[in-house]
Backbone as a chain_set.jsonl record, in Angstrom:
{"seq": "XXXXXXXXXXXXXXXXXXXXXXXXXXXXXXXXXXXXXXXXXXXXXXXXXXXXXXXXXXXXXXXXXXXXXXXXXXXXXXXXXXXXXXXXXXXXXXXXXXXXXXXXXXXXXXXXXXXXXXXXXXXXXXX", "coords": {"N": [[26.451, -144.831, 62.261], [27.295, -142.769, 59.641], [28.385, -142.463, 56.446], [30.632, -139.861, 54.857], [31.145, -138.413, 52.313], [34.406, -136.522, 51.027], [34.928, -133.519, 49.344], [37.215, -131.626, 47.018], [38.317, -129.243, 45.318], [40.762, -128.397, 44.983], [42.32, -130.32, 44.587], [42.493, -133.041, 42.16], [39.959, -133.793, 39.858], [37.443, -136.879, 40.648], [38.383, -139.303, 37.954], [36.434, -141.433, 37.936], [33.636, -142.724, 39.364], [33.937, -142.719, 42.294], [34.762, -141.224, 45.127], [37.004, -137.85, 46.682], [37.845, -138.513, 48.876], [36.602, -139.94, 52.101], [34.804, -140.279, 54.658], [34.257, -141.452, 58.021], [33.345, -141.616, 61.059], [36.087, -141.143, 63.102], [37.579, -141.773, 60.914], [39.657, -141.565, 57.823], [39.435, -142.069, 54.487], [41.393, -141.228, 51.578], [41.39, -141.466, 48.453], [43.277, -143.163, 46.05], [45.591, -140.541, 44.301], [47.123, -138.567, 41.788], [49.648, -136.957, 40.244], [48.416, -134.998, 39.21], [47.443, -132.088, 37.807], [45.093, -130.0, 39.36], [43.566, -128.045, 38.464], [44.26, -127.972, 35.228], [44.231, -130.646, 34.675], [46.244, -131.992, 33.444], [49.416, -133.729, 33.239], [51.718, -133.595, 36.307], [55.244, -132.47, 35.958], [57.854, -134.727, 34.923], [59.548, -136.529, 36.187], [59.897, -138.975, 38.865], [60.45, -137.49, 41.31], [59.305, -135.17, 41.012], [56.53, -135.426, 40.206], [55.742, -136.941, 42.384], [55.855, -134.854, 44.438], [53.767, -133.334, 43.285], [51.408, -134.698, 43.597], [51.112, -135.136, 46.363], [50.701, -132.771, 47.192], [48.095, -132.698, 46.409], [46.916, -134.591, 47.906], [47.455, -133.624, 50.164], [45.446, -131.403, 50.06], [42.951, -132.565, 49.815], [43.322, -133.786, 52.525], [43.043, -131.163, 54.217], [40.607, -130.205, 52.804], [39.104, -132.307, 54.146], [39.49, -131.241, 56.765], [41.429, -132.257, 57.968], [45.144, -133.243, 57.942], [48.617, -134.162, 57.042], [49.568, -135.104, 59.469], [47.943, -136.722, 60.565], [47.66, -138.94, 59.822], [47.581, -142.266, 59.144], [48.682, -144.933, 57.451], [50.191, -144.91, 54.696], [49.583, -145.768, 51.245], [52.073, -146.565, 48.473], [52.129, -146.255, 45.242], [54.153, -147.37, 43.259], [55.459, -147.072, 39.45], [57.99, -148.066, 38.822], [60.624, -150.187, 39.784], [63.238, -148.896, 40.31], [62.934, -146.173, 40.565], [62.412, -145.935, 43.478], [64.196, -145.312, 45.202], [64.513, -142.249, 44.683], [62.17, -141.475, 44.882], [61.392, -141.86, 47.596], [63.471, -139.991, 48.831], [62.094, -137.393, 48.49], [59.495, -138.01, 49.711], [60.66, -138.404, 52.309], [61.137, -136.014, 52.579], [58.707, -134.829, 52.877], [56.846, -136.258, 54.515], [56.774, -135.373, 57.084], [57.429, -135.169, 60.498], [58.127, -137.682, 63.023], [56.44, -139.534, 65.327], [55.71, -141.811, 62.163], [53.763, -142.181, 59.29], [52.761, -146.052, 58.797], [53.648, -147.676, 55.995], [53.29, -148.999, 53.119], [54.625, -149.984, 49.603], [54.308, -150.762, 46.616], [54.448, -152.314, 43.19], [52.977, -151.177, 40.086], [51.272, -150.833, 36.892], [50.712, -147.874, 35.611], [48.958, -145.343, 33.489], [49.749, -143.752, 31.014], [52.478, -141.838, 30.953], [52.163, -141.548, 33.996], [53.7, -142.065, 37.055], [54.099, -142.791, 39.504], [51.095, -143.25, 42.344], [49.223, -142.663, 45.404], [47.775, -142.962, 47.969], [45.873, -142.676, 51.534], [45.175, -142.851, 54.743], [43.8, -142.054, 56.965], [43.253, -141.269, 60.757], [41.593, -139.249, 62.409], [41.463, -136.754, 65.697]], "CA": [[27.366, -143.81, 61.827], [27.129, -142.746, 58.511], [29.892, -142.139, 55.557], [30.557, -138.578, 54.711], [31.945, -137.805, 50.798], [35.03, -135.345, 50.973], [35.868, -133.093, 48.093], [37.38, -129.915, 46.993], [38.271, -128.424, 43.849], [41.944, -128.363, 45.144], [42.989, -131.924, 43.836], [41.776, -133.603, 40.701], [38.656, -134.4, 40.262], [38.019, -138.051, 40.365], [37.392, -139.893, 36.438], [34.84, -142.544, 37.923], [32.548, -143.431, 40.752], [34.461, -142.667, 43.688], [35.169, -139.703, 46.114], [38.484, -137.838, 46.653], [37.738, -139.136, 50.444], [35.498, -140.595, 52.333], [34.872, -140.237, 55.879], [33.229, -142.525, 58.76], [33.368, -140.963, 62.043], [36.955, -140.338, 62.613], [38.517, -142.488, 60.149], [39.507, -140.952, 56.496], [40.336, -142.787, 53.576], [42.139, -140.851, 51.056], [41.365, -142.35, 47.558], [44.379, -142.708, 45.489], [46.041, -139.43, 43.959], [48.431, -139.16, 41.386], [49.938, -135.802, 39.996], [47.912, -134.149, 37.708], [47.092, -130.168, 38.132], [43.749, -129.464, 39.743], [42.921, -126.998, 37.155], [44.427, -128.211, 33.816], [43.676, -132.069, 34.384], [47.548, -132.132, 32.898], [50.429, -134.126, 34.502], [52.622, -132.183, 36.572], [56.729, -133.342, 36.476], [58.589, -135.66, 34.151], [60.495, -137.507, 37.044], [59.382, -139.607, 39.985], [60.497, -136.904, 42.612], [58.297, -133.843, 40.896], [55.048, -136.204, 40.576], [55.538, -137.208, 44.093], [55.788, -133.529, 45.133], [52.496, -132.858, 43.161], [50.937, -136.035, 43.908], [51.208, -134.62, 48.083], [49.854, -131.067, 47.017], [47.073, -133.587, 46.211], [46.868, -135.086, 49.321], [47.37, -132.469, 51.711], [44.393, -130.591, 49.968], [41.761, -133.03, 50.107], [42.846, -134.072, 54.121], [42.441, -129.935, 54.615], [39.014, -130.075, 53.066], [38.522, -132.922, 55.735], [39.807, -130.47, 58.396], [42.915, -132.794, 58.596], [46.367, -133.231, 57.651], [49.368, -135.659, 56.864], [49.972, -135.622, 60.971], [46.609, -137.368, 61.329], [47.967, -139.898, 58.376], [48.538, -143.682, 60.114], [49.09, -145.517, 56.798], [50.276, -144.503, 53.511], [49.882, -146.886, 50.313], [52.713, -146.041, 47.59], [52.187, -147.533, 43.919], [54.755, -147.265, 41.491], [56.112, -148.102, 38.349], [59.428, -148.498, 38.231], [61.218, -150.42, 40.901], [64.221, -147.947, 39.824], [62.295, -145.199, 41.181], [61.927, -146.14, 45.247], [65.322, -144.186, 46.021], [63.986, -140.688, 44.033], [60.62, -141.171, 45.762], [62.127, -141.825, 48.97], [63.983, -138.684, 49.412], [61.045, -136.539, 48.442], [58.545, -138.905, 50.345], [61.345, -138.255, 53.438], [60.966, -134.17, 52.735], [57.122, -134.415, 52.788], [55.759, -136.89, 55.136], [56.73, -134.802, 58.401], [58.095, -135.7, 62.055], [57.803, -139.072, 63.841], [56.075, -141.044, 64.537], [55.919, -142.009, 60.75], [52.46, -143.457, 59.424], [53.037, -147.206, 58.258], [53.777, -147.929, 54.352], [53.377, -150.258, 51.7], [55.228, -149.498, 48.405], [53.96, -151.646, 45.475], [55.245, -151.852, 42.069], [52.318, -151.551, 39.356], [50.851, -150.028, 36.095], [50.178, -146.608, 35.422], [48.263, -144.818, 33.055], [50.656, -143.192, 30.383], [52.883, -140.449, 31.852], [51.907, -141.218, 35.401], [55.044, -142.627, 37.622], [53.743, -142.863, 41.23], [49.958, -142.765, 43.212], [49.427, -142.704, 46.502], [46.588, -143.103, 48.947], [46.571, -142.399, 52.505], [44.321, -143.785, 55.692], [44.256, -141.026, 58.69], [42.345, -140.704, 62.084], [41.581, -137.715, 63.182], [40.842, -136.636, 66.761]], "C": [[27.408, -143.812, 60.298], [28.671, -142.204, 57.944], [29.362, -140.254, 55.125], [31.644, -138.622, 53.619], [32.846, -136.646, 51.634], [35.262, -134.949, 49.501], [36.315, -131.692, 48.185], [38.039, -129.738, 45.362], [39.614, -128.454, 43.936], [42.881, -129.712, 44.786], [41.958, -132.049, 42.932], [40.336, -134.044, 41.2], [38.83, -135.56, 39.652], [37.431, -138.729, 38.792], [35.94, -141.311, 36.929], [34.177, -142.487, 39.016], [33.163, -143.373, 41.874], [35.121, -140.954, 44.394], [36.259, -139.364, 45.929], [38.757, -138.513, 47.833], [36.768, -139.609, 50.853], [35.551, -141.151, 54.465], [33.703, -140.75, 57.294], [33.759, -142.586, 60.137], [34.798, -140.6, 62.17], [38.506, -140.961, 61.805], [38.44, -141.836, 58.557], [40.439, -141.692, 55.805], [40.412, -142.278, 52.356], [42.046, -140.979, 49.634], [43.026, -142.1, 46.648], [44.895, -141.544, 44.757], [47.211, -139.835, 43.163], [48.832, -137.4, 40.64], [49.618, -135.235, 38.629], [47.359, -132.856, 38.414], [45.625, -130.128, 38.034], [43.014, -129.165, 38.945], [43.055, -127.394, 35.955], [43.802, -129.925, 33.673], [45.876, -132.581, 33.609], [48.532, -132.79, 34.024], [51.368, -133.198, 34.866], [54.197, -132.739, 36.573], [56.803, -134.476, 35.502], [58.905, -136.747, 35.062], [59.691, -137.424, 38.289], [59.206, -138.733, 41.013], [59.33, -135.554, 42.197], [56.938, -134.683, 41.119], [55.196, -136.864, 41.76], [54.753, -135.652, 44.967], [54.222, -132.825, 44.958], [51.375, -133.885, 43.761], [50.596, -135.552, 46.14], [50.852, -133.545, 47.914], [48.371, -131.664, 46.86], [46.282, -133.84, 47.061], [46.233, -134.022, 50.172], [45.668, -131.579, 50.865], [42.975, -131.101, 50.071], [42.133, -133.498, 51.847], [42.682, -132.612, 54.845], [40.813, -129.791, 54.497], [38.383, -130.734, 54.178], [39.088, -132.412, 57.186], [40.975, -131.574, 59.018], [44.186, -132.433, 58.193], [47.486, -134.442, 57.731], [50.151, -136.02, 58.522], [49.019, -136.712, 61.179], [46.99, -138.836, 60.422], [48.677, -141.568, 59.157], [49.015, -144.268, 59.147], [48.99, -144.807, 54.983], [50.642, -145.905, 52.37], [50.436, -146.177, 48.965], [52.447, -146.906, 46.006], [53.022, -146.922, 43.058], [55.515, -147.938, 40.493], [56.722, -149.138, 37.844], [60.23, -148.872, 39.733], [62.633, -149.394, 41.479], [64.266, -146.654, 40.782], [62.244, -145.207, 42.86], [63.456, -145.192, 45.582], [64.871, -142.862, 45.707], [62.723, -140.523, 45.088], [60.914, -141.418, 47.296], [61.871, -140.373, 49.355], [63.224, -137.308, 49.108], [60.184, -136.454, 49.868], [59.328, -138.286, 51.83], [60.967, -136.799, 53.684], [59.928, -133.788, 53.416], [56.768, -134.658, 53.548], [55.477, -135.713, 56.519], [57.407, -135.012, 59.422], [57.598, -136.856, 62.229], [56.784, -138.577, 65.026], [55.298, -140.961, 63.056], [54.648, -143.047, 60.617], [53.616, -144.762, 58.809], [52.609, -147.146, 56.869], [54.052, -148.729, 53.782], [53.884, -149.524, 50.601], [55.075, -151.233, 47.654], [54.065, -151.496, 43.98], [53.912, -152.269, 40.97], [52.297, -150.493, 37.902], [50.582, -148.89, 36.023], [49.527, -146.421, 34.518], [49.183, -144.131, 32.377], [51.163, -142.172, 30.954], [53.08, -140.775, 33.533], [53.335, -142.366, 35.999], [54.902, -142.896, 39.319], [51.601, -142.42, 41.863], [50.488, -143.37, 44.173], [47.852, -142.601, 47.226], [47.325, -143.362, 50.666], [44.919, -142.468, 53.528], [45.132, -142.717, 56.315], [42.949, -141.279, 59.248], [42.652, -139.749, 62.564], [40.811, -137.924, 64.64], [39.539, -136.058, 66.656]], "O": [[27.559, -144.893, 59.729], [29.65, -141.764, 58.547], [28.272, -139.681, 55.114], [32.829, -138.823, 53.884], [32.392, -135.987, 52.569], [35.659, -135.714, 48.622], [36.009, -130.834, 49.014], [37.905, -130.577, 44.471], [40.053, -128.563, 42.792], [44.109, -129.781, 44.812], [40.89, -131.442, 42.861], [39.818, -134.42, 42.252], [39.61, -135.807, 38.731], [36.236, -138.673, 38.5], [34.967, -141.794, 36.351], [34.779, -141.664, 39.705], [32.779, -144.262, 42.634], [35.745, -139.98, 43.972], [36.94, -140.069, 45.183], [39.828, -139.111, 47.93], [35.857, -139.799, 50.046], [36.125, -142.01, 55.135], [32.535, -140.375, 57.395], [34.547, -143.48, 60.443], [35.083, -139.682, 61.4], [39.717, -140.785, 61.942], [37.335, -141.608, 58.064], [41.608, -141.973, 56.071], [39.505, -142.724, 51.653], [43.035, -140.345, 49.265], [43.703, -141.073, 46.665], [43.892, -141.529, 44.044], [48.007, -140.752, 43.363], [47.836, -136.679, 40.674], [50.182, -135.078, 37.546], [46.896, -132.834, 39.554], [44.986, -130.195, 36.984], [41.974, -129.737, 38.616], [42.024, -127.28, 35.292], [43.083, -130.319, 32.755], [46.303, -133.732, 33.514], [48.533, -132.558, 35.233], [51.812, -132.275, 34.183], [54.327, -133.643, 37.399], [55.79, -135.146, 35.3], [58.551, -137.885, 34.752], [59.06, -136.471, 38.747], [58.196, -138.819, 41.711], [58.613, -135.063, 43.069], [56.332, -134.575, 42.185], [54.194, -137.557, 41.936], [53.757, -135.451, 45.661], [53.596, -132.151, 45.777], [50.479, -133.42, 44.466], [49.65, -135.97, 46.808], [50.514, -133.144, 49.028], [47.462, -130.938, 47.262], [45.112, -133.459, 47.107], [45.13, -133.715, 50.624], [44.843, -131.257, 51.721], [42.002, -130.392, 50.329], [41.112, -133.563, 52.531], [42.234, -132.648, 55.991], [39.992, -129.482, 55.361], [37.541, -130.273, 54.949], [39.115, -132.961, 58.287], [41.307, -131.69, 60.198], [44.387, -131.225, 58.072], [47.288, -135.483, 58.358], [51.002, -136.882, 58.739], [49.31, -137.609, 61.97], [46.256, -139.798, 60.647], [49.817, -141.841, 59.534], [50.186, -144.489, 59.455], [48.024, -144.392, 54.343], [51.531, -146.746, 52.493], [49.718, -145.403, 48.331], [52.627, -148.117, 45.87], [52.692, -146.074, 42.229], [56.074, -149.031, 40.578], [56.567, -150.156, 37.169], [60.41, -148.042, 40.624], [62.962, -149.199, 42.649], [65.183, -146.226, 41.483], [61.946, -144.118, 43.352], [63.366, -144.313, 46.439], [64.837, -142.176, 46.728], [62.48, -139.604, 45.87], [60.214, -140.749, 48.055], [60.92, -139.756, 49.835], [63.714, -136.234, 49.458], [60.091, -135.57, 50.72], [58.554, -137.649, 52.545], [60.556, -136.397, 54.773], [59.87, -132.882, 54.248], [56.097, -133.761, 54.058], [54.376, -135.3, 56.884], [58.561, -135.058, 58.996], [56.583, -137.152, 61.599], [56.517, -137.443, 65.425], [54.402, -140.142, 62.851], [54.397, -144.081, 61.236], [54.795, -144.614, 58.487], [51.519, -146.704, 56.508], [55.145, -149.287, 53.88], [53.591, -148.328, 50.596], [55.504, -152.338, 47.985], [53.713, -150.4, 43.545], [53.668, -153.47, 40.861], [53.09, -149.559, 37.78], [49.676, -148.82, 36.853], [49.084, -147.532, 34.226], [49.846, -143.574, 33.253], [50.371, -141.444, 31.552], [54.005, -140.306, 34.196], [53.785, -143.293, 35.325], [55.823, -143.184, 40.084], [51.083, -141.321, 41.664], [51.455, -144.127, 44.263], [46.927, -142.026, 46.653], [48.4, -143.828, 51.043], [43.811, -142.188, 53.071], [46.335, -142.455, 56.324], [41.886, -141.454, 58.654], [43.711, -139.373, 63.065], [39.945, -138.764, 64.885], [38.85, -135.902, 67.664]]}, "num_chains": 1, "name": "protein.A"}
């Protein structure tokens, strides 16, 4: 079974050596995303809950190119900043994900990249 590159023009394109996805029969792994505008390369949102919101416009557009979606989504990996931040990104994160059953999540507190306040990566099987 071979790997199959996903991309689309609808999320960032990536700065190094790696896919936006990456798909191996019907497992898709997501590469991390973080909220910058498709088109400008610019961050989108000041505060945790807007770069979440773009950060999942992200998402959802590269698991469409893979003919999926955040139903098909078993595990989501959260990275951010500011420990401060996990209640703001919550109640976004709560808006966005969808209905139950709820993939499984890690939330990890690291570095960013100036500006940036949250990535995310996301592990789905599709039927």
């Amino acid at each position: 079974m071979s790997k199959t590159a996903i991309s689309t023009e609808n999320a960032p394109t990536p700065v190094a050596a790696f896919s936006q996805a990456v798909r191996k029969g019907n497992i898709l792994q997501v590469a991390g995303q973080v909220a910058f505008d498709p088109a400008t390369g610019a961050i989108v949102g000041e505060t945790v809950g807007e770069q979440t919101e773009q950060t999942f416009k992200n998402i959802e557009a590269v698991l469409e190119a893979a003919g999926s979606s955040l139903a098909d989504a078993m595990m989501v990996r959260v990275y951010l900043t500011d420990v401060d931040h996990f209640g703001a990104f919550n109640e976004v994160y709560n808006k966005l994900i969808g209905e139950a059953p709820h993939p499984a999540r890690t939330t990890v507190y690291v570095g960013l990249p100036a500006g940036l306040l949250v990535e995310i990566d996301v592990l789905a099987v599709t039927d």
